């Protein structure tokens, strides 16, 4: 158990809908990262938050947004869903010191039908 | 920009044989290097990391990796494969300073034959 909790584990929704994925980081970790894992793109970095502020952005679509709340949990919002958004979405957290690693949650498997 | 190339999307070895998973990286400055393992329907678990110091790093489950700057490589090895090692393995790099996002390779699926 990495200490990073993601909910829900599975999500099935229709095209055009909007979903919210939730992540609770490890106790004490200030930094949260979101990654997308798909068969064609592999593991891609989406976005990083540090103590409530956006720190870095990857190839995140405009239809996607995220935030980190004062209690440090984070939510990834995906809207106007398309079939191609079906993927495994991972959250990771770290202390965000120079040489520390990120710990990953078990992911949310999103299926868009 | 950083990138990672894992040679071989599938590797198959016999139980008890040497495991060698190859990883080469491209980075304008020496990065931090990681190997993660993903078991079916699981998240990513850190096997080992190289940040500074000794270039041969030991990880969990008997795995080790050697950072070779001249070859820009960070290959993962295990002397004797076990059935429980069957999983997908990802090599990743991260900048020492600045953005702390991980850049992953495409992954290598390791199959262990009895």
mmCIF file with all atom_site columns, C-alpha atoms in Angstrom:
data_model
loop_
_atom_site.group_PDB
_atom_site.id
_atom_site.type_symbol
_atom_site.label_atom_id
_atom_site.label_alt_id
_atom_site.label_comp_id
_atom_site.label_asym_id
_atom_site.label_entity_id
_atom_site.label_seq_id
_atom_site.pdbx_PDB_ins_code
_atom_site.Cartn_x
_atom_site.Cartn_y
_atom_site.Cartn_z
_atom_site.occupancy
_atom_site.B_iso_or_equiv
_atom_site.pdbx_formal_charge
_atom_site.auth_seq_id
_atom_site.auth_comp_id
_atom_site.auth_asym_id
_atom_site.auth_atom_id
_atom_site.pdbx_PDB_model_num
ATOM 1   C CA . UNK A 1 1   ? 0.000   0.000   0.000   1.00 0.00 ? 1   UNK A CA 1
ATOM 2   C CA . UNK A 1 2   ? 1.607   3.247   -1.200  1.00 0.00 ? 2   UNK A CA 1
ATOM 3   C CA . UNK A 1 3   ? -0.560  5.452   1.005   1.00 0.00 ? 3   UNK A CA 1
ATOM 4   C CA . UNK A 1 4   ? -2.027  7.254   -2.018  1.00 0.00 ? 4   UNK A CA 1
ATOM 5   C CA . UNK A 1 5   ? -5.770  6.697   -2.346  1.00 0.00 ? 5   UNK A CA 1
ATOM 6   C CA . UNK A 1 6   ? -7.694  7.109   -5.568  1.00 0.00 ? 6   UNK A CA 1
ATOM 7   C CA . UNK A 1 7   ? -11.439 6.899   -6.016  1.00 0.00 ? 7   UNK A CA 1
ATOM 8   C CA . UNK A 1 8   ? -13.295 5.492   -7.754  1.00 0.00 ? 8   UNK A CA 1
ATOM 9   C CA . UNK A 1 9   ? -11.338 2.440   -8.948  1.00 0.00 ? 9   UNK A CA 1
ATOM 10  C CA . UNK A 1 10  ? -13.507 2.012   -12.002 1.00 0.00 ? 10  UNK A CA 1
ATOM 11  C CA . UNK A 1 11  ? -15.726 4.427   -13.896 1.00 0.00 ? 11  UNK A CA 1
ATOM 12  C CA . UNK A 1 12  ? -17.866 3.801   -16.954 1.00 0.00 ? 12  UNK A CA 1
ATOM 13  C CA . UNK A 1 13  ? -19.526 6.761   -18.593 1.00 0.00 ? 13  UNK A CA 1
ATOM 14  C CA . UNK A 1 14  ? -20.893 7.898   -21.928 1.00 0.00 ? 14  UNK A CA 1
ATOM 15  C CA . UNK A 1 15  ? -19.349 10.209  -24.476 1.00 0.00 ? 15  UNK A CA 1
ATOM 16  C CA . UNK A 1 16  ? -19.977 13.863  -23.791 1.00 0.00 ? 16  UNK A CA 1
ATOM 17  C CA . UNK A 1 17  ? -20.229 13.385  -20.042 1.00 0.00 ? 17  UNK A CA 1
ATOM 18  C CA . UNK A 1 18  ? -18.106 14.881  -17.268 1.00 0.00 ? 18  UNK A CA 1
ATOM 19  C CA . UNK A 1 19  ? -16.390 12.944  -14.466 1.00 0.00 ? 19  UNK A CA 1
ATOM 20  C CA . UNK A 1 20  ? -14.294 13.781  -11.426 1.00 0.00 ? 20  UNK A CA 1
ATOM 21  C CA . UNK A 1 21  ? -11.451 11.612  -10.206 1.00 0.00 ? 21  UNK A CA 1
ATOM 22  C CA . UNK A 1 22  ? -10.248 12.029  -6.660  1.00 0.00 ? 22  UNK A CA 1
ATOM 23  C CA . UNK A 1 23  ? -6.840  11.552  -5.079  1.00 0.00 ? 23  UNK A CA 1
ATOM 24  C CA . UNK A 1 24  ? -5.729  11.672  -1.459  1.00 0.00 ? 24  UNK A CA 1
ATOM 25  C CA . UNK A 1 25  ? -1.932  11.923  -1.187  1.00 0.00 ? 25  UNK A CA 1
ATOM 26  C CA . UNK A 1 26  ? 0.262   10.269  1.411   1.00 0.00 ? 26  UNK A CA 1
ATOM 27  C CA . UNK A 1 27  ? 0.253   11.978  4.759   1.00 0.00 ? 27  UNK A CA 1
ATOM 28  C CA . UNK A 1 28  ? 2.743   14.846  4.676   1.00 0.00 ? 28  UNK A CA 1
ATOM 29  C CA . UNK A 1 29  ? 3.140   14.958  0.898   1.00 0.00 ? 29  UNK A CA 1
ATOM 30  C CA . UNK A 1 30  ? 2.534   18.408  -0.544  1.00 0.00 ? 30  UNK A CA 1
ATOM 31  C CA . UNK A 1 31  ? 2.929   17.573  -4.209  1.00 0.00 ? 31  UNK A CA 1
ATOM 32  C CA . UNK A 1 32  ? 0.379   15.729  -6.331  1.00 0.00 ? 32  UNK A CA 1
ATOM 33  C CA . UNK A 1 33  ? 0.865   14.556  -9.907  1.00 0.00 ? 33  UNK A CA 1
ATOM 34  C CA . UNK A 1 34  ? -1.644  13.192  -12.399 1.00 0.00 ? 34  UNK A CA 1
ATOM 35  C CA . UNK A 1 35  ? -0.670  10.744  -15.140 1.00 0.00 ? 35  UNK A CA 1
ATOM 36  C CA . UNK A 1 36  ? -2.646  9.086   -17.910 1.00 0.00 ? 36  UNK A CA 1
ATOM 37  C CA . UNK A 1 37  ? -1.812  5.548   -19.036 1.00 0.00 ? 37  UNK A CA 1
ATOM 38  C CA . UNK A 1 38  ? -3.205  4.424   -22.363 1.00 0.00 ? 38  UNK A CA 1
ATOM 39  C CA . UNK A 1 39  ? -2.235  1.696   -24.804 1.00 0.00 ? 39  UNK A CA 1
ATOM 40  C CA . UNK A 1 40  ? -1.233  4.073   -27.577 1.00 0.00 ? 40  UNK A CA 1
ATOM 41  C CA . UNK A 1 41  ? 0.362   6.910   -25.550 1.00 0.00 ? 41  UNK A CA 1
ATOM 42  C CA . UNK A 1 42  ? 1.870   5.000   -22.641 1.00 0.00 ? 42  UNK A CA 1
ATOM 43  C CA . UNK A 1 43  ? 2.315   6.857   -19.349 1.00 0.00 ? 43  UNK A CA 1
ATOM 44  C CA . UNK A 1 44  ? 1.945   10.591  -19.873 1.00 0.00 ? 44  UNK A CA 1
ATOM 45  C CA . UNK A 1 45  ? 2.304   13.358  -17.314 1.00 0.00 ? 45  UNK A CA 1
ATOM 46  C CA . UNK A 1 46  ? -0.744  15.585  -17.129 1.00 0.00 ? 46  UNK A CA 1
ATOM 47  C CA . UNK A 1 47  ? -0.300  18.107  -14.334 1.00 0.00 ? 47  UNK A CA 1
ATOM 48  C CA . UNK A 1 48  ? 1.373   18.753  -10.969 1.00 0.00 ? 48  UNK A CA 1
ATOM 49  C CA . UNK A 1 49  ? 0.130   20.680  -7.957  1.00 0.00 ? 49  UNK A CA 1
ATOM 50  C CA . UNK A 1 50  ? 2.201   21.735  -5.009  1.00 0.00 ? 50  UNK A CA 1
ATOM 51  C CA . UNK A 1 51  ? 0.514   22.908  -1.821  1.00 0.00 ? 51  UNK A CA 1
ATOM 52  C CA . UNK A 1 52  ? -2.543  24.083  -3.716  1.00 0.00 ? 52  UNK A CA 1
ATOM 53  C CA . UNK A 1 53  ? -0.764  25.789  -6.592  1.00 0.00 ? 53  UNK A CA 1
ATOM 54  C CA . UNK A 1 54  ? -0.291  24.497  -10.122 1.00 0.00 ? 54  UNK A CA 1
ATOM 55  C CA . UNK A 1 55  ? 3.424   23.732  -10.513 1.00 0.00 ? 55  UNK A CA 1
ATOM 56  C CA . UNK A 1 56  ? 3.814   22.089  -13.925 1.00 0.00 ? 56  UNK A CA 1
ATOM 57  C CA . UNK A 1 57  ? 1.674   21.163  -16.877 1.00 0.00 ? 57  UNK A CA 1
ATOM 58  C CA . UNK A 1 58  ? 2.124   18.396  -19.389 1.00 0.00 ? 58  UNK A CA 1
ATOM 59  C CA . UNK A 1 59  ? 0.053   17.356  -22.358 1.00 0.00 ? 59  UNK A CA 1
ATOM 60  C CA . UNK A 1 60  ? -3.234  17.988  -20.626 1.00 0.00 ? 60  UNK A CA 1
ATOM 61  C CA . UNK A 1 61  ? -6.226  18.660  -22.847 1.00 0.00 ? 61  UNK A CA 1
ATOM 62  C CA . UNK A 1 62  ? -8.225  21.863  -22.402 1.00 0.00 ? 62  UNK A CA 1
ATOM 63  C CA . UNK A 1 63  ? -11.234 19.665  -21.588 1.00 0.00 ? 63  UNK A CA 1
ATOM 64  C CA . UNK A 1 64  ? -9.345  18.439  -18.521 1.00 0.00 ? 64  UNK A CA 1
ATOM 65  C CA . UNK A 1 65  ? -8.688  20.447  -15.388 1.00 0.00 ? 65  UNK A CA 1
ATOM 66  C CA . UNK A 1 66  ? -7.431  19.764  -11.900 1.00 0.00 ? 66  UNK A CA 1
ATOM 67  C CA . UNK A 1 67  ? -7.160  21.395  -8.523  1.00 0.00 ? 67  UNK A CA 1
ATOM 68  C CA . UNK A 1 68  ? -5.647  20.750  -5.140  1.00 0.00 ? 68  UNK A CA 1
ATOM 69  C CA . UNK A 1 69  ? -7.635  21.668  -2.078  1.00 0.00 ? 69  UNK A CA 1
ATOM 70  C CA . UNK A 1 70  ? -6.445  23.069  1.286   1.00 0.00 ? 70  UNK A CA 1
ATOM 71  C CA . UNK A 1 71  ? -6.505  19.567  2.793   1.00 0.00 ? 71  UNK A CA 1
ATOM 72  C CA . UNK A 1 72  ? -4.134  18.610  -0.078  1.00 0.00 ? 72  UNK A CA 1
ATOM 73  C CA . UNK A 1 73  ? -6.447  16.168  -1.803  1.00 0.00 ? 73  UNK A CA 1
ATOM 74  C CA . UNK A 1 74  ? -6.726  16.674  -5.527  1.00 0.00 ? 74  UNK A CA 1
ATOM 75  C CA . UNK A 1 75  ? -9.401  16.228  -8.151  1.00 0.00 ? 75  UNK A CA 1
ATOM 76  C CA . UNK A 1 76  ? -9.034  15.731  -11.884 1.00 0.00 ? 76  UNK A CA 1
ATOM 77  C CA . UNK A 1 77  ? -12.044 16.837  -13.890 1.00 0.00 ? 77  UNK A CA 1
ATOM 78  C CA . UNK A 1 78  ? -12.587 15.417  -17.343 1.00 0.00 ? 78  UNK A CA 1
ATOM 79  C CA . UNK A 1 79  ? -15.356 16.919  -19.476 1.00 0.00 ? 79  UNK A CA 1
ATOM 80  C CA . UNK A 1 80  ? -16.891 16.408  -22.906 1.00 0.00 ? 80  UNK A CA 1
ATOM 81  C CA . UNK A 1 81  ? -15.524 12.898  -22.758 1.00 0.00 ? 81  UNK A CA 1
ATOM 82  C CA . UNK A 1 82  ? -14.513 11.096  -25.929 1.00 0.00 ? 82  UNK A CA 1
ATOM 83  C CA . UNK A 1 83  ? -13.866 7.422   -26.581 1.00 0.00 ? 83  UNK A CA 1
ATOM 84  C CA . UNK A 1 84  ? -10.153 8.176   -26.722 1.00 0.00 ? 84  UNK A CA 1
ATOM 85  C CA . UNK A 1 85  ? -10.163 9.397   -23.135 1.00 0.00 ? 85  UNK A CA 1
ATOM 86  C CA . UNK A 1 86  ? -10.579 5.819   -21.959 1.00 0.00 ? 86  UNK A CA 1
ATOM 87  C CA . UNK A 1 87  ? -7.447  5.111   -19.947 1.00 0.00 ? 87  UNK A CA 1
ATOM 88  C CA . UNK A 1 88  ? -6.016  4.433   -16.537 1.00 0.00 ? 88  UNK A CA 1
ATOM 89  C CA . UNK A 1 89  ? -5.501  7.671   -14.610 1.00 0.00 ? 89  UNK A CA 1
ATOM 90  C CA . UNK A 1 90  ? -2.880  7.634   -11.884 1.00 0.00 ? 90  UNK A CA 1
ATOM 91  C CA . UNK A 1 91  ? -2.277  10.036  -9.089  1.00 0.00 ? 91  UNK A CA 1
ATOM 92  C CA . UNK A 1 92  ? 1.111   10.195  -7.406  1.00 0.00 ? 92  UNK A CA 1
ATOM 93  C CA . UNK A 1 93  ? 2.356   12.192  -4.465  1.00 0.00 ? 93  UNK A CA 1
ATOM 94  C CA . UNK A 1 94  ? 5.725   13.204  -3.116  1.00 0.00 ? 94  UNK A CA 1
ATOM 95  C CA . UNK A 1 95  ? 7.325   15.376  -0.523  1.00 0.00 ? 95  UNK A CA 1
ATOM 96  C CA . UNK A 1 96  ? 8.748   17.279  -3.506  1.00 0.00 ? 96  UNK A CA 1
ATOM 97  C CA . UNK A 1 97  ? 12.227  17.552  -2.093  1.00 0.00 ? 97  UNK A CA 1
ATOM 98  C CA . UNK A 1 98  ? 15.062  17.312  -4.582  1.00 0.00 ? 98  UNK A CA 1
ATOM 99  C CA . UNK A 1 99  ? 15.836  13.607  -4.497  1.00 0.00 ? 99  UNK A CA 1
ATOM 100 C CA . UNK A 1 100 ? 12.620  12.000  -3.326  1.00 0.00 ? 100 UNK A CA 1
ATOM 101 C CA . UNK A 1 101 ? 10.459  9.677   -5.364  1.00 0.00 ? 101 UNK A CA 1
ATOM 102 C CA . UNK A 1 102 ? 6.789   9.780   -6.177  1.00 0.00 ? 102 UNK A CA 1
ATOM 103 C CA . UNK A 1 103 ? 4.392   7.184   -4.770  1.00 0.00 ? 103 UNK A CA 1
ATOM 104 C CA . UNK A 1 104 ? 1.558   6.076   -6.996  1.00 0.00 ? 104 UNK A CA 1
ATOM 105 C CA . UNK A 1 105 ? -2.028  5.221   -6.255  1.00 0.00 ? 105 UNK A CA 1
ATOM 106 C CA . UNK A 1 106 ? -3.727  2.202   -7.798  1.00 0.00 ? 106 UNK A CA 1
ATOM 107 C CA . UNK A 1 107 ? -5.382  4.289   -10.464 1.00 0.00 ? 107 UNK A CA 1
ATOM 108 C CA . UNK A 1 108 ? -8.868  4.951   -11.758 1.00 0.00 ? 108 UNK A CA 1
ATOM 109 C CA . UNK A 1 109 ? -9.816  3.004   -14.851 1.00 0.00 ? 109 UNK A CA 1
ATOM 110 C CA . UNK A 1 110 ? -12.054 5.191   -16.991 1.00 0.00 ? 110 UNK A CA 1
ATOM 111 C CA . UNK A 1 111 ? -14.071 3.621   -19.773 1.00 0.00 ? 111 UNK A CA 1
ATOM 112 C CA . UNK A 1 112 ? -15.959 5.924   -22.111 1.00 0.00 ? 112 UNK A CA 1
ATOM 113 C CA . UNK A 1 113 ? -18.672 4.191   -24.133 1.00 0.00 ? 113 UNK A CA 1
ATOM 114 C CA . UNK B 2 1   ? 13.591  17.602  -23.666 1.00 0.00 ? 1   UNK B CA 1
ATOM 115 C CA . UNK B 2 2   ? 14.003  14.350  -21.830 1.00 0.00 ? 2   UNK B CA 1
ATOM 116 C CA . UNK B 2 3   ? 13.094  10.980  -23.283 1.00 0.00 ? 3   UNK B CA 1
ATOM 117 C CA . UNK B 2 4   ? 13.417  7.326   -22.354 1.00 0.00 ? 4   UNK B CA 1
ATOM 118 C CA . UNK B 2 5   ? 13.766  4.329   -24.638 1.00 0.00 ? 5   UNK B CA 1
ATOM 119 C CA . UNK B 2 6   ? 13.186  0.837   -23.355 1.00 0.00 ? 6   UNK B CA 1
ATOM 120 C CA . UNK B 2 7   ? 14.546  -1.744  -25.774 1.00 0.00 ? 7   UNK B CA 1
ATOM 121 C CA . UNK B 2 8   ? 12.099  -4.591  -26.141 1.00 0.00 ? 8   UNK B CA 1
ATOM 122 C CA . UNK B 2 9   ? 8.435   -4.228  -25.347 1.00 0.00 ? 9   UNK B CA 1
ATOM 123 C CA . UNK B 2 10  ? 8.342   -7.902  -24.367 1.00 0.00 ? 10  UNK B CA 1
ATOM 124 C CA . UNK B 2 11  ? 11.046  -9.962  -22.699 1.00 0.00 ? 11  UNK B CA 1
ATOM 125 C CA . UNK B 2 12  ? 10.664  -13.627 -21.865 1.00 0.00 ? 12  UNK B CA 1
ATOM 126 C CA . UNK B 2 13  ? 13.052  -15.582 -19.649 1.00 0.00 ? 13  UNK B CA 1
ATOM 127 C CA . UNK B 2 14  ? 13.023  -18.927 -17.910 1.00 0.00 ? 14  UNK B CA 1
ATOM 128 C CA . UNK B 2 15  ? 12.629  -19.201 -14.171 1.00 0.00 ? 15  UNK B CA 1
ATOM 129 C CA . UNK B 2 16  ? 16.080  -19.000 -12.606 1.00 0.00 ? 16  UNK B CA 1
ATOM 130 C CA . UNK B 2 17  ? 17.622  -17.207 -15.595 1.00 0.00 ? 17  UNK B CA 1
ATOM 131 C CA . UNK B 2 18  ? 19.131  -13.746 -15.676 1.00 0.00 ? 18  UNK B CA 1
ATOM 132 C CA . UNK B 2 19  ? 16.738  -10.854 -16.204 1.00 0.00 ? 19  UNK B CA 1
ATOM 133 C CA . UNK B 2 20  ? 18.034  -7.895  -18.209 1.00 0.00 ? 20  UNK B CA 1
ATOM 134 C CA . UNK B 2 21  ? 15.725  -5.012  -19.085 1.00 0.00 ? 21  UNK B CA 1
ATOM 135 C CA . UNK B 2 22  ? 17.314  -2.221  -21.090 1.00 0.00 ? 22  UNK B CA 1
ATOM 136 C CA . UNK B 2 23  ? 16.783  1.497   -20.643 1.00 0.00 ? 23  UNK B CA 1
ATOM 137 C CA . UNK B 2 24  ? 18.481  4.372   -22.413 1.00 0.00 ? 24  UNK B CA 1
ATOM 138 C CA . UNK B 2 25  ? 17.701  7.997   -21.753 1.00 0.00 ? 25  UNK B CA 1
ATOM 139 C CA . UNK B 2 26  ? 18.195  11.305  -23.426 1.00 0.00 ? 26  UNK B CA 1
ATOM 140 C CA . UNK B 2 27  ? 18.668  14.397  -21.310 1.00 0.00 ? 27  UNK B CA 1
ATOM 141 C CA . UNK B 2 28  ? 20.617  17.622  -21.656 1.00 0.00 ? 28  UNK B CA 1
ATOM 142 C CA . UNK B 2 29  ? 21.749  17.294  -18.050 1.00 0.00 ? 29  UNK B CA 1
ATOM 143 C CA . UNK B 2 30  ? 22.237  14.158  -15.931 1.00 0.00 ? 30  UNK B CA 1
ATOM 144 C CA . UNK B 2 31  ? 18.826  13.260  -14.553 1.00 0.00 ? 31  UNK B CA 1
ATOM 145 C CA . UNK B 2 32  ? 17.517  11.209  -11.701 1.00 0.00 ? 32  UNK B CA 1
ATOM 146 C CA . UNK B 2 33  ? 16.604  7.712   -12.877 1.00 0.00 ? 33  UNK B CA 1
ATOM 147 C CA . UNK B 2 34  ? 13.947  5.291   -11.685 1.00 0.00 ? 34  UNK B CA 1
ATOM 148 C CA . UNK B 2 35  ? 12.583  1.846   -12.340 1.00 0.00 ? 35  UNK B CA 1
ATOM 149 C CA . UNK B 2 36  ? 8.958   1.148   -11.492 1.00 0.00 ? 36  UNK B CA 1
ATOM 150 C CA . UNK B 2 37  ? 7.065   -2.148  -11.661 1.00 0.00 ? 37  UNK B CA 1
ATOM 151 C CA . UNK B 2 38  ? 3.367   -2.543  -12.418 1.00 0.00 ? 38  UNK B CA 1
ATOM 152 C CA . UNK B 2 39  ? 1.604   -5.798  -11.581 1.00 0.00 ? 39  UNK B CA 1
ATOM 153 C CA . UNK B 2 40  ? -1.743  -6.519  -13.275 1.00 0.00 ? 40  UNK B CA 1
ATOM 154 C CA . UNK B 2 41  ? -4.486  -4.195  -12.069 1.00 0.00 ? 41  UNK B CA 1
ATOM 155 C CA . UNK B 2 42  ? -2.088  -2.449  -9.729  1.00 0.00 ? 42  UNK B CA 1
ATOM 156 C CA . UNK B 2 43  ? -0.425  0.931   -9.491  1.00 0.00 ? 43  UNK B CA 1
ATOM 157 C CA . UNK B 2 44  ? 3.247   1.623   -10.025 1.00 0.00 ? 44  UNK B CA 1
ATOM 158 C CA . UNK B 2 45  ? 5.684   0.522   -7.355  1.00 0.00 ? 45  UNK B CA 1
ATOM 159 C CA . UNK B 2 46  ? 9.195   1.908   -7.106  1.00 0.00 ? 46  UNK B CA 1
ATOM 160 C CA . UNK B 2 47  ? 11.880  -0.755  -7.571  1.00 0.00 ? 47  UNK B CA 1
ATOM 161 C CA . UNK B 2 48  ? 14.928  1.466   -7.267  1.00 0.00 ? 48  UNK B CA 1
ATOM 162 C CA . UNK B 2 49  ? 16.279  4.911   -8.027  1.00 0.00 ? 49  UNK B CA 1
ATOM 163 C CA . UNK B 2 50  ? 19.547  6.622   -8.847  1.00 0.00 ? 50  UNK B CA 1
ATOM 164 C CA . UNK B 2 51  ? 20.076  10.154  -7.656  1.00 0.00 ? 51  UNK B CA 1
ATOM 165 C CA . UNK B 2 52  ? 23.734  10.629  -6.742  1.00 0.00 ? 52  UNK B CA 1
ATOM 166 C CA . UNK B 2 53  ? 26.644  8.579   -5.456  1.00 0.00 ? 53  UNK B CA 1
ATOM 167 C CA . UNK B 2 54  ? 27.217  4.919   -6.240  1.00 0.00 ? 54  UNK B CA 1
ATOM 168 C CA . UNK B 2 55  ? 26.232  4.118   -9.801  1.00 0.00 ? 55  UNK B CA 1
ATOM 169 C CA . UNK B 2 56  ? 25.168  0.560   -8.964  1.00 0.00 ? 56  UNK B CA 1
ATOM 170 C CA . UNK B 2 57  ? 21.922  0.759   -7.047  1.00 0.00 ? 57  UNK B CA 1
ATOM 171 C CA . UNK B 2 58  ? 20.098  -2.086  -5.376  1.00 0.00 ? 58  UNK B CA 1
ATOM 172 C CA . UNK B 2 59  ? 16.357  -2.224  -5.120  1.00 0.00 ? 59  UNK B CA 1
ATOM 173 C CA . UNK B 2 60  ? 13.616  -4.415  -3.833  1.00 0.00 ? 60  UNK B CA 1
ATOM 174 C CA . UNK B 2 61  ? 12.986  -8.040  -4.798  1.00 0.00 ? 61  UNK B CA 1
ATOM 175 C CA . UNK B 2 62  ? 16.645  -8.638  -5.735  1.00 0.00 ? 62  UNK B CA 1
ATOM 176 C CA . UNK B 2 63  ? 16.740  -6.142  -8.605  1.00 0.00 ? 63  UNK B CA 1
ATOM 177 C CA . UNK B 2 64  ? 19.623  -3.796  -9.281  1.00 0.00 ? 64  UNK B CA 1
ATOM 178 C CA . UNK B 2 65  ? 20.536  -1.247  -11.939 1.00 0.00 ? 65  UNK B CA 1
ATOM 179 C CA . UNK B 2 66  ? 23.697  0.489   -13.015 1.00 0.00 ? 66  UNK B CA 1
ATOM 180 C CA . UNK B 2 67  ? 23.869  4.093   -14.159 1.00 0.00 ? 67  UNK B CA 1
ATOM 181 C CA . UNK B 2 68  ? 26.342  4.477   -17.015 1.00 0.00 ? 68  UNK B CA 1
ATOM 182 C CA . UNK B 2 69  ? 26.671  8.106   -17.939 1.00 0.00 ? 69  UNK B CA 1
ATOM 183 C CA . UNK B 2 70  ? 28.888  7.456   -20.954 1.00 0.00 ? 70  UNK B CA 1
ATOM 184 C CA . UNK B 2 71  ? 26.275  5.119   -22.415 1.00 0.00 ? 71  UNK B CA 1
ATOM 185 C CA . UNK B 2 72  ? 23.254  7.096   -21.120 1.00 0.00 ? 72  UNK B CA 1
ATOM 186 C CA . UNK B 2 73  ? 21.905  3.806   -19.857 1.00 0.00 ? 73  UNK B CA 1
ATOM 187 C CA . UNK B 2 74  ? 20.236  2.503   -16.720 1.00 0.00 ? 74  UNK B CA 1
ATOM 188 C CA . UNK B 2 75  ? 19.654  -1.207  -17.357 1.00 0.00 ? 75  UNK B CA 1
ATOM 189 C CA . UNK B 2 76  ? 17.771  -3.294  -14.802 1.00 0.00 ? 76  UNK B CA 1
ATOM 190 C CA . UNK B 2 77  ? 19.015  -6.754  -13.855 1.00 0.00 ? 77  UNK B CA 1
ATOM 191 C CA . UNK B 2 78  ? 18.179  -9.640  -11.563 1.00 0.00 ? 78  UNK B CA 1
ATOM 192 C CA . UNK B 2 79  ? 20.455  -12.689 -11.367 1.00 0.00 ? 79  UNK B CA 1
ATOM 193 C CA . UNK B 2 80  ? 17.693  -15.284 -11.061 1.00 0.00 ? 80  UNK B CA 1
ATOM 194 C CA . UNK B 2 81  ? 14.124  -14.761 -12.262 1.00 0.00 ? 81  UNK B CA 1
ATOM 195 C CA . UNK B 2 82  ? 11.186  -15.853 -10.177 1.00 0.00 ? 82  UNK B CA 1
ATOM 196 C CA . UNK B 2 83  ? 7.646   -16.474 -11.371 1.00 0.00 ? 83  UNK B CA 1
ATOM 197 C CA . UNK B 2 84  ? 6.472   -13.565 -9.212  1.00 0.00 ? 84  UNK B CA 1
ATOM 198 C CA . UNK B 2 85  ? 8.627   -11.164 -11.280 1.00 0.00 ? 85  UNK B CA 1
ATOM 199 C CA . UNK B 2 86  ? 6.162   -11.349 -14.178 1.00 0.00 ? 86  UNK B CA 1
ATOM 200 C CA . UNK B 2 87  ? 4.937   -7.774  -14.585 1.00 0.00 ? 87  UNK B CA 1
ATOM 201 C CA . UNK B 2 88  ? 5.430   -4.620  -16.631 1.00 0.00 ? 88  UNK B CA 1
ATOM 202 C CA . UNK B 2 89  ? 8.527   -2.576  -15.905 1.00 0.00 ? 89  UNK B CA 1
ATOM 203 C CA . UNK B 2 90  ? 8.929   1.129   -16.566 1.00 0.00 ? 90  UNK B CA 1
ATOM 204 C CA . UNK B 2 91  ? 12.102  3.162   -16.677 1.00 0.00 ? 91  UNK B CA 1
ATOM 205 C CA . UNK B 2 92  ? 11.689  6.870   -15.932 1.00 0.00 ? 92  UNK B CA 1
ATOM 206 C CA . UNK B 2 93  ? 13.778  10.016  -15.722 1.00 0.00 ? 93  UNK B CA 1
ATOM 207 C CA . UNK B 2 94  ? 13.305  13.236  -13.855 1.00 0.00 ? 94  UNK B CA 1
ATOM 208 C CA . UNK B 2 95  ? 15.135  16.520  -13.826 1.00 0.00 ? 95  UNK B CA 1
ATOM 209 C CA . UNK B 2 96  ? 17.322  17.203  -10.828 1.00 0.00 ? 96  UNK B CA 1
ATOM 210 C CA . UNK B 2 97  ? 16.041  20.753  -10.659 1.00 0.00 ? 97  UNK B CA 1
ATOM 211 C CA . UNK B 2 98  ? 12.932  22.349  -11.963 1.00 0.00 ? 98  UNK B CA 1
ATOM 212 C CA . UNK B 2 99  ? 9.889   20.374  -12.981 1.00 0.00 ? 99  UNK B CA 1
ATOM 213 C CA . UNK B 2 100 ? 9.670   17.118  -11.041 1.00 0.00 ? 100 UNK B CA 1
ATOM 214 C CA . UNK B 2 101 ? 7.476   15.271  -13.493 1.00 0.00 ? 101 UNK B CA 1
ATOM 215 C CA . UNK B 2 102 ? 8.532   11.775  -14.463 1.00 0.00 ? 102 UNK B CA 1
ATOM 216 C CA . UNK B 2 103 ? 9.115   10.957  -18.125 1.00 0.00 ? 103 UNK B CA 1
ATOM 217 C CA . UNK B 2 104 ? 8.462   7.265   -18.692 1.00 0.00 ? 104 UNK B CA 1
ATOM 218 C CA . UNK B 2 105 ? 9.588   4.779   -21.252 1.00 0.00 ? 105 UNK B CA 1
ATOM 219 C CA . UNK B 2 106 ? 7.005   2.685   -23.059 1.00 0.00 ? 106 UNK B CA 1
ATOM 220 C CA . UNK B 2 107 ? 7.415   -0.205  -20.671 1.00 0.00 ? 107 UNK B CA 1
ATOM 221 C CA . UNK B 2 108 ? 8.706   -3.775  -20.975 1.00 0.00 ? 108 UNK B CA 1
ATOM 222 C CA . UNK B 2 109 ? 6.436   -6.693  -20.224 1.00 0.00 ? 109 UNK B CA 1
ATOM 223 C CA . UNK B 2 110 ? 8.421   -9.459  -18.531 1.00 0.00 ? 110 UNK B CA 1
ATOM 224 C CA . UNK B 2 111 ? 7.184   -13.027 -18.866 1.00 0.00 ? 111 UNK B CA 1
ATOM 225 C CA . UNK B 2 112 ? 8.701   -15.833 -16.805 1.00 0.00 ? 112 UNK B CA 1
ATOM 226 C CA . UNK B 2 113 ? 8.567   -19.339 -18.256 1.00 0.00 ? 113 UNK B CA 1
ATOM 227 C CA . UNK B 2 114 ? 8.486   -22.283 -15.840 1.00 0.00 ? 114 UNK B CA 1
#
